[in-house]
Short mmCIF file of C-alpha atoms in Angstrom, two decimals:
data_model
loop_
_atom_site.label_atom_id
_atom_site.label_comp_id
_atom_site.label_asym_id
_atom_site.label_seq_id
_atom_site.Cartn_x
_atom_site.Cartn_y
_atom_site.Cartn_z
CA MET A 1 144.49 143.64 180.67
CA ALA A 2 141.38 145.14 179.49
CA LYS A 3 138.11 144.22 180.67
CA GLY A 4 136.31 141.40 179.08
CA THR A 5 138.93 140.10 177.09
CA CYS A 6 139.72 136.76 176.63
CA PRO A 7 143.32 135.59 178.56
CA PRO A 8 145.91 134.32 175.71
CA SER A 9 145.70 131.34 174.71
CA PRO A 10 146.25 129.36 171.26
CA SER A 11 143.20 128.56 170.15
CA ARG A 12 142.24 132.42 170.77
CA ALA A 13 144.74 133.72 169.31
CA LEU A 14 144.24 131.30 166.43
CA CYS A 15 140.53 133.09 166.14
CA SER A 16 142.08 136.38 166.76
CA ARG A 17 144.24 135.71 163.74
CA THR A 18 142.13 134.44 160.93
CA ALA A 19 139.05 136.20 159.16
CA CYS A 20 136.61 133.58 159.61
CA ILE A 21 136.10 130.62 161.61
CA ALA A 22 135.05 127.13 159.63
CA ARG A 23 131.80 126.17 161.00
CA ARG A 24 131.09 122.74 160.09
CA VAL A 25 127.24 121.83 159.86
CA ARG A 26 126.16 118.06 158.86
CA VAL A 27 122.60 118.65 157.13
CA SER A 28 120.80 115.79 155.26
CA GLY A 29 124.22 113.66 155.51
CA THR A 30 126.56 116.31 153.97
CA LEU A 31 129.39 118.26 154.91
CA GLN A 32 129.03 122.37 154.66
CA LEU A 33 131.44 124.99 155.38
CA GLN A 34 129.84 128.25 156.57
CA PRO A 35 132.13 131.48 157.04
CA THR A 36 131.63 133.11 160.54
CA SER A 37 132.15 137.06 160.48
CA PRO A 38 135.24 138.26 162.49
CA ALA A 39 132.81 141.07 164.14
CA LEU A 40 131.25 137.85 166.16
CA LEU A 41 134.43 137.61 167.74
CA GLY A 42 134.59 140.42 170.07
CA ASP A 43 137.56 140.42 172.66
CA GLU A 44 135.07 141.69 175.09
CA LEU A 45 133.51 137.86 175.50
CA ASP A 46 135.57 135.38 177.23
CA TRP A 47 135.23 132.73 174.82
CA PRO A 48 136.47 128.84 175.38
CA ALA A 49 138.82 127.11 172.79
CA ALA A 50 136.15 124.56 172.00
CA ALA A 51 133.93 127.65 170.94
CA THR A 52 136.02 127.89 167.63
CA CYS A 53 133.97 124.95 166.12
CA VAL A 54 130.04 124.67 166.39
CA ALA A 55 128.41 121.46 165.59
CA ARG A 56 124.55 121.31 164.60
CA PRO A 57 122.70 118.37 165.17
CA PRO A 58 121.49 116.86 161.64
CA GLN A 59 118.03 117.50 160.63
CA HIS A 60 115.11 115.09 160.11
CA VAL A 61 114.73 113.91 156.86
CA THR A 62 111.32 112.27 155.51
CA PRO A 63 111.96 109.28 153.40
CA ARG A 64 110.00 109.07 150.42
CA SER A 65 107.35 106.52 150.20
CA ASP A 66 108.10 103.42 147.62
CA GLY A 67 105.09 104.72 145.41
CA ALA A 68 107.00 108.23 145.13
CA ALA A 69 110.41 106.59 144.94
CA THR A 70 109.35 104.30 141.51
CA GLN A 71 107.30 107.17 140.15
CA LEU A 72 110.27 109.62 140.14
CA LYS A 73 112.53 106.63 138.76
CA VAL A 74 109.86 106.03 135.84
CA GLN A 75 109.83 109.88 135.21
CA ARG A 76 113.73 109.89 135.31
CA ALA A 77 114.13 106.85 132.82
CA VAL A 78 111.70 108.97 130.50
CA ALA A 79 113.32 112.14 130.34
CA MET A 80 116.28 109.85 129.94
CA GLY A 81 114.85 108.07 127.28
CA LYS A 82 113.90 111.07 125.24
CA VAL A 83 117.17 112.62 125.14
CA ALA A 84 118.46 109.47 123.89
CA LYS A 85 115.70 109.57 121.17
CA CYS A 86 116.55 112.99 120.21
CA LEU A 87 120.23 111.95 119.98
CA GLY A 88 119.80 108.74 118.09
CA ILE A 89 121.49 106.64 120.36
CA GLY A 90 120.09 103.75 122.20
CA ILE A 91 117.51 102.44 120.03
CA LYS A 92 116.85 98.66 120.60
CA GLY A 93 113.60 98.19 118.80
CA SER A 94 110.63 99.55 117.48
CA ILE A 95 106.36 99.66 118.39
CA ARG A 96 103.66 99.94 115.87
CA VAL A 97 99.85 100.18 116.37
CA MET A 98 97.83 98.50 113.31
CA LEU A 99 94.16 98.28 113.48
CA HIS A 100 92.17 95.74 111.75
CA ARG A 101 89.45 98.36 110.13
CA GLU A 102 89.84 101.82 108.13
CA SER A 103 87.36 104.06 110.23
CA TYR A 104 85.15 103.38 113.00
CA ALA A 105 81.91 104.76 113.75
CA ALA A 106 81.18 106.29 117.39
CA GLY A 107 80.04 103.28 119.46
CA ASP A 108 82.06 100.67 117.80
CA VAL A 109 84.57 98.62 119.44
CA VAL A 110 88.20 99.15 118.39
CA GLN A 111 90.45 96.22 117.79
CA GLY A 112 93.84 96.14 116.95
CA GLN A 113 97.66 94.82 117.33
CA LEU A 114 100.76 96.22 119.07
CA VAL A 115 103.68 94.98 117.07
CA LEU A 116 106.88 95.13 118.90
CA ARG A 117 110.39 94.41 116.75
CA VAL A 118 113.38 93.92 119.63
CA SER A 119 116.51 93.93 117.95
CA ARG A 120 118.55 93.67 121.23
CA PRO A 121 117.51 92.46 124.80
CA ILE A 122 115.57 95.07 126.74
CA GLU A 123 113.98 95.31 130.38
CA CYS A 124 110.79 97.59 130.49
CA GLU A 125 109.84 99.82 133.49
CA ALA A 126 106.45 100.66 132.09
CA PHE A 127 103.93 100.66 129.71
CA SER A 128 101.21 103.01 128.26
CA MET A 129 98.55 103.28 125.53
CA HIS A 130 96.12 105.65 125.32
CA VAL A 131 93.27 107.02 123.17
CA GLU A 132 93.53 110.80 122.56
CA GLY A 133 90.80 113.20 121.01
CA ALA A 134 90.91 116.77 120.53
CA GLU A 135 89.23 119.66 119.04
CA THR A 136 91.53 122.47 117.93
CA VAL A 137 90.54 126.04 116.16
CA ALA A 138 92.85 128.67 115.23
CA TRP A 139 91.78 132.27 113.68
CA SER A 140 93.13 135.58 113.05
CA GLU A 141 91.37 138.87 113.74
CA GLY A 142 91.90 142.21 113.89
CA ALA A 143 92.62 145.27 111.05
CA ASN A 144 94.38 144.31 108.07
CA HIS A 145 97.79 145.67 108.82
CA ALA A 146 97.26 144.51 112.37
CA LEU A 147 95.85 140.75 112.28
CA SER A 148 96.75 138.45 115.37
CA SER A 149 96.86 134.85 115.81
CA CYS A 150 94.30 132.95 118.10
CA ASN A 151 93.80 129.54 118.89
CA MET A 152 92.05 127.23 121.59
CA ARG A 153 92.19 123.63 121.98
CA ASP A 154 89.79 121.52 123.91
CA GLU A 155 91.11 117.37 124.82
CA PHE A 156 87.87 115.81 125.44
CA LEU A 157 89.41 112.54 125.48
CA CYS A 158 92.15 111.01 127.28
CA GLU A 159 91.74 106.90 128.17
CA ARG A 160 93.68 104.24 129.14
CA VAL A 161 93.84 100.98 126.11
CA GLU A 162 94.43 97.75 127.89
CA LEU A 163 95.84 95.02 126.03
CA VAL A 164 94.59 91.58 125.63
CA GLU A 165 97.48 89.39 126.70
CA PRO A 166 100.09 90.77 129.33
CA MET A 167 103.29 92.70 128.62
CA PRO A 168 106.20 91.09 130.09
CA SER A 169 108.95 93.11 131.74
CA ALA A 170 111.71 91.43 129.77
CA PHE A 171 112.27 90.90 125.88
CA GLU A 172 114.56 88.87 124.01
CA PRO A 173 115.56 89.75 120.23
CA GLY A 174 112.29 89.20 117.60
CA GLY A 175 108.91 89.99 117.28
CA TYR A 176 105.91 90.49 119.63
CA ARG A 177 102.33 91.05 118.87
CA PHE A 178 99.75 92.11 121.64
CA ARG A 179 95.75 92.46 121.00
CA PHE A 180 93.87 95.45 122.25
CA ARG A 181 90.52 96.22 122.08
CA TYR A 182 88.72 99.84 123.19
CA GLN A 183 85.11 100.70 123.40
CA LEU A 184 84.13 104.45 121.45
CA ASP A 185 81.47 106.25 123.27
CA ASP A 186 78.69 106.49 121.10
CA THR A 187 78.28 110.31 121.58
CA LEU A 188 81.81 111.39 120.24
CA PRO A 189 82.05 113.87 117.40
CA PRO A 190 83.26 112.47 114.15
CA VAL A 191 86.89 113.68 112.75
CA PHE A 192 86.28 116.96 110.65
CA ARG A 193 88.82 119.34 109.20
CA VAL A 194 87.81 122.97 108.24
CA THR A 195 90.42 125.52 106.52
CA GLY A 196 90.00 129.05 105.61
CA GLY A 197 86.56 129.79 106.93
CA PHE A 198 85.55 133.13 108.50
CA ALA A 199 82.72 133.79 110.69
CA GLY A 200 82.01 137.26 111.97
CA ALA A 201 85.12 138.96 112.73
CA MET A 202 87.20 136.06 112.60
CA ARG A 203 89.00 135.02 109.44
CA GLU A 204 91.32 132.04 108.37
CA VAL A 205 89.13 129.90 110.63
CA ASN A 206 90.88 126.89 110.48
CA ALA A 207 89.05 123.73 112.98
CA SER A 208 89.72 119.89 113.34
CA VAL A 209 88.34 116.96 115.49
CA SER A 210 91.28 114.08 115.47
CA TYR A 211 91.76 111.32 117.33
CA THR A 212 95.32 109.31 118.13
CA ILE A 213 96.04 106.19 119.95
CA LYS A 214 99.53 106.43 121.66
CA ALA A 215 101.70 103.65 122.94
CA ARG A 216 104.71 104.18 125.13
CA LEU A 217 107.30 101.29 126.22
CA VAL A 218 109.79 102.91 128.93
CA VAL A 219 113.16 100.94 128.36
CA GLN A 220 115.66 100.47 131.56
CA GLY A 221 118.70 101.48 131.32
CA LYS A 222 120.81 104.89 130.99
CA MET A 223 120.85 106.55 127.38
CA VAL A 224 118.45 104.11 126.33
CA ALA A 225 115.58 105.26 123.88
CA ASP A 226 112.43 104.64 124.95
CA LEU A 227 109.88 102.76 122.44
CA GLU A 228 106.53 104.82 121.11
CA THR A 229 104.46 105.31 118.51
CA SER A 230 101.15 106.99 117.42
CA HIS A 231 98.41 106.06 115.24
CA ASP A 232 95.35 108.18 114.02
CA LEU A 233 92.17 107.13 114.61
CA ALA A 234 89.26 108.08 112.31
CA VAL A 235 86.03 107.90 113.77
CA HIS A 236 82.66 108.90 112.16
CA ARG A 237 78.89 109.11 112.80
CA PRO A 238 77.06 106.00 113.16
CA SER A 239 75.18 104.92 109.77
CA LEU A 240 71.89 105.16 111.17
CA CYS A 241 68.33 105.88 109.52
CA HIS A 242 68.27 109.48 109.42
CA PRO A 243 64.79 110.93 109.34
CA VAL A 244 63.80 111.97 105.91
CA ARG A 245 61.41 114.66 105.12
CA SER A 246 60.15 116.02 101.90
CA LEU A 247 60.20 119.75 101.64
CA HIS A 248 58.21 122.13 99.36
CA LYS A 249 58.82 126.26 98.99
CA SER A 250 57.45 128.91 96.60
CA SER A 251 58.09 132.65 96.54
CA SER A 252 57.04 135.31 94.31
CA ASP A 253 58.01 138.86 93.44
CA GLU A 254 57.58 141.81 91.15
CA VAL A 255 60.43 142.69 88.45
CA ARG A 256 61.48 146.26 88.65
CA LEU A 257 64.16 147.83 86.45
CA LEU A 258 66.80 148.99 89.09
CA SER A 259 64.13 148.31 91.69
CA LEU A 260 62.66 151.58 91.74
CA MET A 261 60.80 151.54 88.25
CA LYS A 262 57.40 150.58 87.54
CA SER A 263 56.84 146.77 87.67
CA ARG A 264 57.09 144.97 84.81
CA GLY A 265 55.00 141.92 85.88
CA ALA A 266 55.65 139.32 88.64
CA CYS A 267 58.02 136.17 88.53
CA GLU A 268 56.80 132.94 90.79
CA VAL A 269 59.43 130.22 91.76
CA SER A 270 57.95 126.85 93.09
CA THR A 271 60.82 124.11 94.49
CA ARG A 272 60.29 120.47 95.80
CA LEU A 273 62.71 118.05 97.09
CA ASP A 274 61.67 114.50 97.71
CA SER A 275 64.36 114.24 100.54
CA ASP A 276 66.24 116.84 102.52
CA VAL A 277 69.14 114.25 103.31
CA HIS A 278 71.62 113.80 100.74
CA ILE A 279 74.89 112.08 100.55
CA SER A 280 78.20 114.11 100.14
CA GLY A 281 79.53 113.28 96.28
CA SER A 282 76.11 112.70 95.00
CA THR A 283 74.15 114.67 92.66
CA LEU A 284 71.06 116.66 94.21
CA SER A 285 67.93 116.82 92.27
CA LEU A 286 64.94 118.97 92.52
CA GLN A 287 61.78 119.92 90.53
CA ALA A 288 61.33 123.53 90.03
CA ARG A 289 58.53 125.40 88.64
CA ILE A 290 58.98 128.81 87.38
CA SER A 291 56.50 131.23 85.80
CA ASN A 292 57.65 134.39 84.61
CA TYR A 293 54.70 136.19 84.11
CA SER A 294 56.97 139.62 83.57
CA SER A 295 57.73 141.34 80.41
CA ARG A 296 61.49 140.71 80.72
CA ASP A 297 63.76 138.15 80.02
CA MET A 298 65.23 135.85 82.89
CA HIS A 299 69.06 135.87 83.10
CA SER A 300 69.92 132.51 84.27
CA ILE A 301 68.65 130.38 86.86
CA SER A 302 71.37 129.20 89.49
CA ALA A 303 71.08 126.63 92.18
CA LEU A 304 73.61 127.13 95.04
CA LEU A 305 74.61 125.42 98.10
CA TYR A 306 75.52 127.68 101.11
CA GLU A 307 78.06 126.32 104.07
CA ASP A 308 76.40 128.25 107.37
CA LEU A 309 79.48 128.32 109.68
CA THR A 310 79.23 129.29 113.52
CA VAL A 311 82.17 129.62 116.00
CA GLU A 312 80.93 129.57 119.67
CA LEU A 313 84.01 129.80 122.07
CA PRO A 314 83.84 130.27 125.89
CA ASN A 315 83.24 133.84 127.39
CA ARG A 316 83.12 135.12 123.45
CA ARG A 317 80.29 136.06 121.18
CA GLN A 318 78.81 134.00 118.73
CA SER A 319 80.13 134.28 115.12
CA LYS A 320 78.72 133.20 111.87
CA GLY A 321 79.72 133.39 108.43
CA THR A 322 78.64 131.87 105.01
CA ARG A 323 80.67 130.39 102.11
CA LEU A 324 79.03 129.41 98.51
CA VAL A 325 80.27 125.88 98.58
CA CYS A 326 78.82 124.69 95.08
CA SER A 327 76.67 125.75 92.30
CA GLN A 328 75.24 125.11 88.78
CA ASN A 329 73.57 127.77 86.36
CA PHE A 330 70.79 126.90 83.88
CA PRO A 331 68.95 129.25 81.16
CA GLY A 332 66.79 131.45 82.33
CA VAL A 333 63.08 131.76 81.20
CA ALA A 334 61.66 133.91 78.54
CA ALA A 335 58.98 136.43 79.32
CA GLY A 336 55.57 135.51 79.74
CA GLN A 337 56.72 131.79 79.78
CA LEU A 338 56.44 128.87 82.20
CA LEU A 339 59.46 126.20 82.97
CA ASP A 340 58.95 122.55 84.60
CA GLU A 341 61.73 120.53 85.10
CA MET A 342 64.32 118.72 86.99
CA LEU A 343 67.38 120.73 88.14
CA TYR A 344 70.66 118.77 89.04
CA LEU A 345 73.60 120.33 91.76
CA PRO A 346 76.55 117.97 91.99
CA LEU A 347 77.72 118.21 95.68
CA LEU A 348 81.41 118.76 94.86
CA ASP A 349 83.44 121.89 96.52
CA ASP A 350 83.69 124.17 93.26
CA VAL A 351 87.14 125.13 94.43
CA SER A 352 88.73 121.87 95.56
CA GLY A 353 86.12 118.91 93.30
CA ARG A 354 86.45 116.86 96.28
CA PRO A 355 82.71 116.01 98.13
CA ILE A 356 81.56 118.60 100.22
CA ALA A 357 81.88 117.78 104.39
CA PRO A 358 78.91 116.57 105.88
CA THR A 359 76.95 118.09 108.06
CA ASN A 360 78.77 118.69 111.33
CA SER A 361 78.84 120.09 115.00
CA ALA A 362 81.44 119.88 117.48
CA ALA A 363 82.14 121.95 121.05
CA PHE A 364 83.30 125.30 118.96
CA VAL A 365 82.64 124.72 115.23
CA ARG A 366 79.39 123.34 113.79
CA TRP A 367 78.17 124.09 110.01
CA GLN A 368 74.89 123.51 108.37
CA TYR A 369 73.83 123.77 104.62
CA ARG A 370 70.93 125.43 102.78
CA LEU A 371 70.30 124.97 99.13
CA GLU A 372 68.83 128.39 97.21
CA ILE A 373 67.23 128.49 94.11
CA LYS A 374 67.76 132.05 92.39
CA CYS A 375 65.99 133.49 89.63
CA ARG A 376 68.25 136.16 87.60
CA PHE A 377 66.97 139.51 85.86
CA THR A 378 69.40 142.14 84.67
CA LEU A 379 69.00 145.51 86.73
CA SER A 380 66.51 143.67 88.99
CA LYS A 381 66.15 142.06 92.03
CA SER A 382 66.22 137.99 92.15
CA VAL A 383 63.70 135.74 93.08
CA LYS A 384 64.60 133.35 95.33
CA VAL A 385 63.60 130.38 97.67
CA GLU A 386 65.91 128.80 100.30
CA MET A 387 65.55 125.15 102.18
CA PRO A 388 67.66 123.68 104.52
CA VAL A 389 69.53 120.56 103.53
CA VAL A 390 71.38 117.60 105.55
CA ILE A 391 74.26 116.19 104.08
CA LEU A 392 75.76 112.93 105.31
CA ARG A 393 79.16 110.95 104.84
CA ASN A 394 79.22 108.57 101.85
CA VAL A 395 79.60 105.08 103.85
CA GLY A 396 81.66 103.88 101.20
CA ALA A 397 84.60 106.69 101.17
CA PRO A 398 86.69 107.30 104.45
CA PRO A 399 86.69 109.92 106.46
CA ALA A 400 89.17 112.45 106.21
CA LEU A 401 91.75 112.99 109.47
CA GLY A 402 92.55 115.80 111.36
CA GLY A 403 95.45 116.35 108.84
CA GLY A 404 93.45 116.74 105.65
CA ALA A 405 94.63 113.30 103.94
CA MET A 406 93.06 110.57 103.71
CA SER A 407 94.01 107.20 105.93
CA PRO A 408 96.32 105.03 104.30
CA PRO A 409 94.96 101.46 103.58
CA ALA A 410 94.31 99.29 106.90
CA MET A 411 96.53 96.28 107.19
CA VAL A 412 94.57 93.33 108.81
CA VAL A 413 96.47 91.60 110.92
CA VAL A 414 94.94 88.15 112.58
CA VAL A 415 96.57 86.86 115.58
CA PRO A 416 96.31 82.59 114.56
CA GLY A 417 93.85 80.56 116.18
CA GLU A 418 94.33 77.20 117.93
CA ASN A 419 94.59 75.57 114.51
CA GLY A 420 96.36 78.17 112.78
CA GLU A 421 94.00 77.31 109.74
CA GLY A 422 92.53 79.95 107.62
CA ASP A 423 94.22 82.45 109.20
CA ALA A 424 96.83 82.93 106.09
CA GLU A 425 93.98 83.23 103.81
CA GLN A 426 92.10 86.22 106.05
CA GLN A 427 95.44 88.12 105.71
CA GLY A 428 96.01 88.09 101.97
CA GLY A 429 99.97 89.10 101.13
CA MET A 430 100.42 88.76 104.81
CA ALA A 431 100.55 85.20 105.03
CA TRP A 432 101.73 83.71 108.30
CA SER A 433 104.18 81.05 108.56
CA PRO A 434 105.98 78.57 111.42
CA SER A 435 109.44 80.49 111.22
CA GLN A 436 107.17 83.96 111.79
CA VAL A 437 105.06 83.13 114.69
CA TYR A 438 104.55 80.72 117.73
CA ALA A 439 101.19 81.12 119.69
CA GLU A 440 100.20 79.06 122.91
CA THR A 441 96.47 78.82 124.07
CA GLU A 442 95.61 79.72 127.73
CA GLY A 443 92.16 79.16 128.21
CA ASP A 444 90.19 81.41 125.43
CA SER A 445 92.96 83.41 124.83
CA VAL A 446 95.94 83.53 122.65
CA VAL A 447 99.33 84.42 123.99
CA ALA A 448 101.78 86.36 122.01
CA ARG A 449 105.26 84.53 121.53
CA PRO A 450 108.38 86.24 119.93
CA THR A 451 108.16 86.45 115.97
CA PHE A 452 111.35 86.09 115.10
CA ILE A 453 110.85 86.94 111.24
CA LEU A 454 108.53 89.92 111.13
CA PRO A 455 106.80 90.30 107.86
CA GLN A 456 107.96 93.22 105.63
CA ALA A 457 104.38 95.02 105.86
CA VAL A 458 105.13 95.52 109.63
CA ALA A 459 108.86 95.99 109.56
CA ALA A 460 110.23 99.34 111.25
CA VAL A 461 111.06 101.89 109.02
#
């Protein structure tokens, strides 16, 4: 017998015949089979029969806390709900946000209702409602043959919206309404949208500020679609008294053919604005006094409104661009004549025909306006004056949303009061009936109850 070899035994013989030994290792409550290399089964060692099986003590596993387990459960439910919604299965109802007004000024209190329609009994695991605000800017830069697209987004607002009435954990088929209120900050920028602008090397600048109210109801169950909705919120600047000032500017210059020849005389331009603040869509009027002391006839007089766009992004140089927004031409002044009359300029975009956007500013983008009165001479330098003007939003017109379209007419929904009288008159065509709503008064609040017959205006599409 060679030195160091094991005595013959059934277990040892089995080890020498097998290519590997299955080691049972219990880790975290599971059984794993791990192969052992035959090289470790050297005959020079005296292995006992029991050495063919190695047992390791179970590893310690830290149990999850109740909060972490609940959060993980909700995350899984949300993921399953998204899958079910994409597949169009497990849909048991719908929710919708309705606002009491079409638009709100910064600093106002947003009031509305969350309308829930349930077609089959559901149990909810979580509910969330937020208002989000974001500014986005996209542009192209580079050579014409190699333009690169760039974009930047700033999510400056994300706050939770609380319901006035508590949200139950289970719902029977029917309709439910929950009121909510949210206080807007008075420093929020208004909604706007700029398209096709340019600033320096930045081309096709598209910028916007938009607000959205989002609500999600996580429904319990496997392959059950969650109920979610979003609603655009139109925010504009407060309609406060803007400081107004009158402007008076004048300019004069020599009239020279090709700017090289001998002077043919001078031309003087003097303009006066009673107010530097104007309403978008209105007509700007100014008093112009033009003296043509030259021996050449003036070709035309132009009233031009320019938009100066400034884009300022982090870690980049400031970029500026100018665009002619609207213009109006008038007959020129003959040689040696004097003109003193009112000039009018409609504040409508020459391209789209829509009212021009109000003077605005945000984190990335801002634009201002300046008025220019230009006296044109053929083959000679023009004589002009410039004045800054402020354009305000027309209070009677709704602001444009971030998507560029106007917001649809608001549908006002009022929760019936204690007596239930007068509410139907306020709602117009959305009158309530006893078969459509049932409310109970608890203290000073009204608790929403199931609405088994929803008005057509709030039915899910």
